[in-house]
Amino acid sequence: MSELTTERSDMWSSSFIFVLAAAGSAVGLGNIWKFPYIAGENGGGAFVLVYLICIAVIGVPVMISEIMLGKLGRASPIQSLLNLCKTHNKPAGWSAIGYMGVVTGFVILSFYAVIAGWVCYYVLRLFSGEFTGASAESVGSAFSEFLASPLQVTLFFTLFMVITIFFVARGVTRGLELCVRYSMPAVFVLLIVLIGYGVHTGGMAESAKFLFTPDFSSLNAQAVVIALGHAFFTLSLGMGAIMAYGAYVPQNVSVVQTTFTIAFLDTLLALMAGLAIFAIVFAEGLPPDSSVGLLFQTVPIAFGSLPGGAFFGGLFFLLVALAALTSAISISEPVVAYVSERIKATRAKIAIGVGVVCWLLGMGSVLSFNVWSDVKLFFDWTFFDVFDKVSQLVLLPLGGLLIALFVAWVLPSTIVNEELGLVTKQRQQAWRVIVGVVTPLAVLVVFVVELAREIFGF
Ligand code: TRP
């Protein structure tokens, strides 16, 4: 073997492409569909502030850790962790983080693809021009009617799943690059158009006030847990997705710089989507807490009253679907990479296998909005709620917590300092305090407070 054993043949061809791919993973339904509706349900400003703090204090250090682990381990998350434990004589049990990530991946991809299916359906509906001049009521009822039809929802969910598996089967780098390079700037431009529309209708001032004026009376412990979970979800952290991508990073990429770029882009897009959507909400007098339907009940109204709205509206949903695709691909990567290391099967076969399992799990979420809407598994959660909440509120933060602890207290600090270019003692100590104490403690405190809230009911 040559001395290049740590360089894999399927590397991202440059650091720029890695940034694109990681940003493609981060920017998705979490930014455009989820962030606005959870901000709406949790009262706006104060929630947004907590979310921003979570991104900075928890998200950024965990992302740095994940990319670094991938880069050091050069394999699937499970194998990377095993490699690192073996090299440094640490208990192999730490690879449990990787196994947990595989399970989390199935859970997330299953419901993520269902929502992405809704987006695909909206591509067609907007292009058809039927929302031109439509009222808020008709846009709202069009959404409820669609959700009530398990057949239609299944069809579009299946379509999205098939497209995702097709790309996953072809390997990570191909296709992804093209998708992100053009679709992300385009999403950005269309969000600016929507923001301009919001300024024009007069809803923007109220939207900005809602999102950026913290009113702490509307903040409770549950909102804090949701903000924390969302910080993980939106940055694709806590299950090894970014770690798996990190395995293909060229040696010369700066982990820290890349992380800042991705976190910045991701946050920017979420805030823009929030601003655009709440401007429509306030201009139309809609309730801000419309839950999962918020995106689908607002954006068509705006495009419906803009010139060329059918085309640009269709394009907007198409771009959101592409953003969801680049995210979905990354969710499957830890599993697919791991299975490819373990069994001698083509990537295509493995991808199809993963797709079938996710499809079966996803049907639970499809039916949660119609046939099984009264089936509550625990609390008052439907199948979809369970998948959504357990992954975001428990699995991702727990994964992130363990990743931070592993990097701070298990890996030898010399390796970490070298990889992150921490030359001065102060920097080394600052990093250790952040990732080894502040980040894990923040996650733990939020967990404990939420648990106490559930038990003592405050
Ligand atoms: N971050 C993506 C979004 O906001 C979703 C996503 C991709 C994800 N990969 C992930 C979420 C890994 C959790 C873990 O849409």
XYZ file of N, CA and C and ligand atoms in Angstrom, residues 25-31 108 112 232-237 239 241 327 330-331 396, ligand 1:
78
model
N -26.467 19.546 2.264
C -27.034 18.699 3.307
C -27.771 19.548 4.343
N -27.136 20.644 4.734
C -27.711 21.462 5.808
C -28.976 22.191 5.346
N -28.907 22.814 4.183
C -30.060 23.598 3.726
C -31.085 22.663 3.107
N -32.277 22.689 3.666
C -33.314 21.803 3.148
C -34.646 22.170 3.760
N -35.473 21.151 3.962
C -36.793 21.397 4.524
C -36.695 22.004 5.914
N -35.598 21.704 6.605
C -35.403 22.264 7.943
C -35.442 23.778 7.919
N -34.880 24.377 6.892
C -34.824 25.838 6.803
C -36.134 26.424 6.293
N -35.323 9.572 10.349
C -35.460 10.908 9.759
C -35.802 10.820 8.275
N -38.903 12.599 6.366
C -38.399 13.715 5.559
C -38.867 13.571 4.111
N -29.661 21.067 15.745
C -29.036 19.849 15.231
C -29.606 19.471 13.881
N -30.932 19.495 13.803
C -31.608 19.058 12.578
C -31.181 19.914 11.387
N -31.219 21.215 11.565
C -30.980 22.105 10.430
C -29.528 22.065 9.970
N -28.598 21.776 10.886
C -27.197 21.686 10.477
C -26.792 20.245 10.136
N -27.766 19.345 10.131
C -27.520 17.916 9.822
C -26.573 17.252 10.810
N -26.687 17.629 12.093
C -25.737 17.106 13.074
C -26.335 16.036 13.971
N -26.025 12.649 13.878
C -26.236 11.272 13.418
C -25.159 10.811 12.440
N -24.168 12.325 9.544
C -24.295 12.684 8.127
C -23.108 13.533 7.683
N -30.370 17.120 0.841
C -30.358 16.776 2.271
C -30.642 15.293 2.467
N -27.811 13.033 1.986
C -26.844 13.008 3.079
C -27.344 12.205 4.270
N -28.668 12.168 4.455
C -29.192 11.402 5.601
C -28.904 9.914 5.395
N -30.918 13.150 18.028
C -29.865 14.042 17.515
C -29.093 14.736 18.638
N -30.401 19.650 7.572
C -31.399 19.191 6.661
C -32.516 20.212 6.605
O -32.465 21.188 7.283
C -31.909 17.822 6.996
C -30.827 16.835 7.236
C -29.910 16.397 6.333
C -30.526 16.211 8.450
N -29.056 15.534 6.921
C -29.396 15.403 8.214
C -31.089 16.285 9.700
C -28.845 14.673 9.263
C -30.534 15.547 10.726
C -29.409 14.777 10.520
O -33.437 20.048 5.870
